[in-house]
Amino acid sequence: HVQLVESGGGSVQAGGALKLSCAASGSIISRCGMTWYRQAPGKERDLVSSIRFDGTTTYGDSVKGRFTISQDNAKNMLYLQMNSLKTEDTAVYTCAASVYDLGAGRCEYKYWGQGTQVTVS
């Protein structure tokens, strides 16, 4: 059974930095990629950044140039370096892992963490 556990959240002043980590316990078979999402109170969940198993990355427009996603496949770790934080970055950040679903014939998000709070003031 795979579990994703985020850490590294906290409170920081605007302009500061935080680094989030997501640890995957157990091997994720047929992993396609991993993603950081965030959700602020009263708002929909937004995609922050994704990284494919081959290292290809994508970023949401609001975080481009400020956030960097990375992974350590050997350690089953996912990271999100967040620089130049803004108050609008305040949210619960959650990591998710997508795996290839043979039945569906596509990658689907199967594993989700509980989230870590980031507060920027």
Tab-separated table of C-alpha atoms in Angstrom:
chain	number	residue	atom	x	y	z
A	1	HIS	CA	0.000	0.000	0.000
A	2	VAL	CA	1.465	3.342	-1.061
A	3	GLN	CA	1.251	6.392	1.138
A	4	LEU	CA	2.319	9.926	0.311
A	5	VAL	CA	3.348	12.183	3.176
A	6	GLU	CA	4.080	15.867	2.709
A	7	SER	CA	6.297	17.964	4.938
A	8	GLY	CA	7.984	21.327	4.945
A	9	GLY	CA	4.972	23.582	5.141
A	10	GLY	CA	4.770	26.461	7.557
A	11	SER	CA	4.423	30.195	7.901
A	12	VAL	CA	6.700	32.592	6.077
A	13	GLN	CA	6.749	36.252	5.197
A	14	ALA	CA	6.146	37.415	1.673
A	15	GLY	CA	9.325	37.190	-0.346
A	16	GLY	CA	10.544	34.228	1.649
A	17	ALA	CA	11.080	30.621	0.639
A	18	LEU	CA	9.991	27.150	1.647
A	19	LYS	CA	10.809	23.703	0.382
A	20	LEU	CA	8.115	21.070	0.460
A	21	SER	CA	8.842	17.365	0.420
A	22	CYS	CA	6.626	14.421	-0.423
A	23	ALA	CA	7.754	10.996	0.686
A	24	ALA	CA	6.280	7.918	-0.926
A	25	SER	CA	6.302	4.819	1.195
A	26	GLY	CA	6.378	1.697	-0.907
A	27	SER	CA	7.100	1.360	-4.603
A	28	ILE	CA	4.782	3.026	-7.051
A	29	ILE	CA	4.439	0.615	-9.942
A	30	SER	CA	3.966	2.034	-13.435
A	31	ARG	CA	4.327	5.582	-12.193
A	32	CYS	CA	3.678	8.206	-14.842
A	33	GLY	CA	4.483	11.267	-12.814
A	34	MET	CA	3.843	13.295	-9.707
A	35	THR	CA	2.108	16.579	-9.130
A	36	TRP	CA	1.808	19.286	-6.525
A	37	TYR	CA	-1.663	20.734	-6.137
A	38	ARG	CA	-2.823	23.489	-3.842
A	39	GLN	CA	-6.133	24.639	-2.537
A	40	ALA	CA	-6.851	27.888	-0.765
A	41	PRO	CA	-9.931	28.338	1.414
A	42	GLY	CA	-13.017	28.854	-0.680
A	43	LYS	CA	-11.165	28.190	-3.934
A	44	GLU	CA	-10.829	25.281	-6.279
A	45	ARG	CA	-7.810	23.033	-6.279
A	46	ASP	CA	-5.105	24.271	-8.633
A	47	LEU	CA	-2.277	22.418	-10.256
A	48	VAL	CA	0.997	23.932	-9.102
A	49	SER	CA	3.563	21.801	-10.874
A	50	SER	CA	4.022	18.352	-12.357
A	51	ILE	CA	7.006	16.202	-13.128
A	52	ARG	CA	6.958	13.135	-15.312
A	53	PHE	CA	8.978	10.061	-14.536
A	54	ASP	CA	11.449	11.140	-17.231
A	55	GLY	CA	11.925	14.499	-15.521
A	56	THR	CA	9.792	16.639	-17.814
A	57	THR	CA	8.229	19.458	-15.800
A	58	THR	CA	5.250	21.759	-16.102
A	59	TYR	CA	4.207	24.720	-13.967
A	60	GLY	CA	1.095	26.713	-13.358
A	61	ASP	CA	1.327	30.229	-14.728
A	62	SER	CA	1.182	31.801	-11.288
A	63	VAL	CA	4.306	29.997	-10.057
A	64	LYS	CA	6.512	29.963	-13.136
A	65	GLY	CA	9.943	31.337	-12.401
A	66	ARG	CA	9.403	31.108	-8.639
A	67	PHE	CA	8.795	27.422	-7.916
A	68	THR	CA	10.918	24.444	-8.895
A	69	ILE	CA	9.756	20.852	-8.809
A	70	SER	CA	12.201	17.988	-8.549
A	71	GLN	CA	12.264	14.333	-7.698
A	72	ASP	CA	14.596	11.666	-6.452
A	73	ASN	CA	13.288	8.447	-7.916
A	74	ALA	CA	15.763	6.307	-6.002
A	75	LYS	CA	14.460	7.701	-2.727
A	76	ASN	CA	10.806	7.971	-3.818
A	77	MET	CA	10.863	11.660	-2.974
A	78	LEU	CA	9.205	14.653	-4.577
A	79	TYR	CA	10.155	18.238	-3.802
A	80	LEU	CA	8.850	21.722	-4.415
A	81	GLN	CA	11.207	24.636	-3.879
A	82	MET	CA	9.125	27.760	-3.483
A	83	ASN	CA	10.885	31.119	-3.722
A	84	SER	CA	9.620	34.687	-3.727
A	85	LEU	CA	6.482	33.591	-1.969
A	86	LYS	CA	3.409	35.789	-2.192
A	87	THR	CA	0.368	36.006	0.038
A	88	GLU	CA	-1.674	34.430	-2.733
A	89	ASP	CA	0.466	31.297	-2.441
A	90	THR	CA	-1.217	30.589	0.892
A	91	ALA	CA	-2.919	27.205	0.577
A	92	VAL	CA	-2.811	23.568	1.508
A	93	TYR	CA	-0.296	21.867	-0.763
A	94	THR	CA	-0.867	18.245	-1.660
A	95	CYS	CA	1.222	15.824	-3.654
A	96	ALA	CA	-0.269	13.180	-5.906
A	97	ALA	CA	1.106	10.306	-7.934
A	98	SER	CA	-0.279	9.111	-11.230
A	99	VAL	CA	0.140	5.565	-12.410
A	100	TYR	CA	-0.730	3.785	-15.610
A	101	ASP	CA	-4.102	2.116	-15.358
A	102	LEU	CA	-4.229	-0.885	-17.674
A	103	GLY	CA	-8.003	-1.021	-17.601
A	104	ALA	CA	-8.439	2.622	-18.430
A	105	GLY	CA	-5.487	2.668	-20.822
A	106	ARG	CA	-4.136	5.923	-19.420
A	107	CYS	CA	-2.353	7.494	-16.498
A	108	GLU	CA	-4.574	8.302	-13.560
A	109	TYR	CA	-3.970	9.834	-10.146
A	110	LYS	CA	-4.177	6.991	-7.677
A	111	TYR	CA	-2.315	8.208	-4.632
A	112	TRP	CA	-2.777	11.432	-2.676
A	113	GLY	CA	-1.135	12.897	0.371
A	114	GLN	CA	-2.938	14.612	3.235
A	115	GLY	CA	-1.492	18.013	2.469
A	116	THR	CA	0.690	20.535	4.220
A	117	GLN	CA	-0.302	24.101	5.036
A	118	VAL	CA	1.670	26.992	3.608
A	119	THR	CA	0.857	30.429	4.958
A	120	VAL	CA	2.446	33.542	3.515
A	121	SER	CA	1.858	36.836	5.275
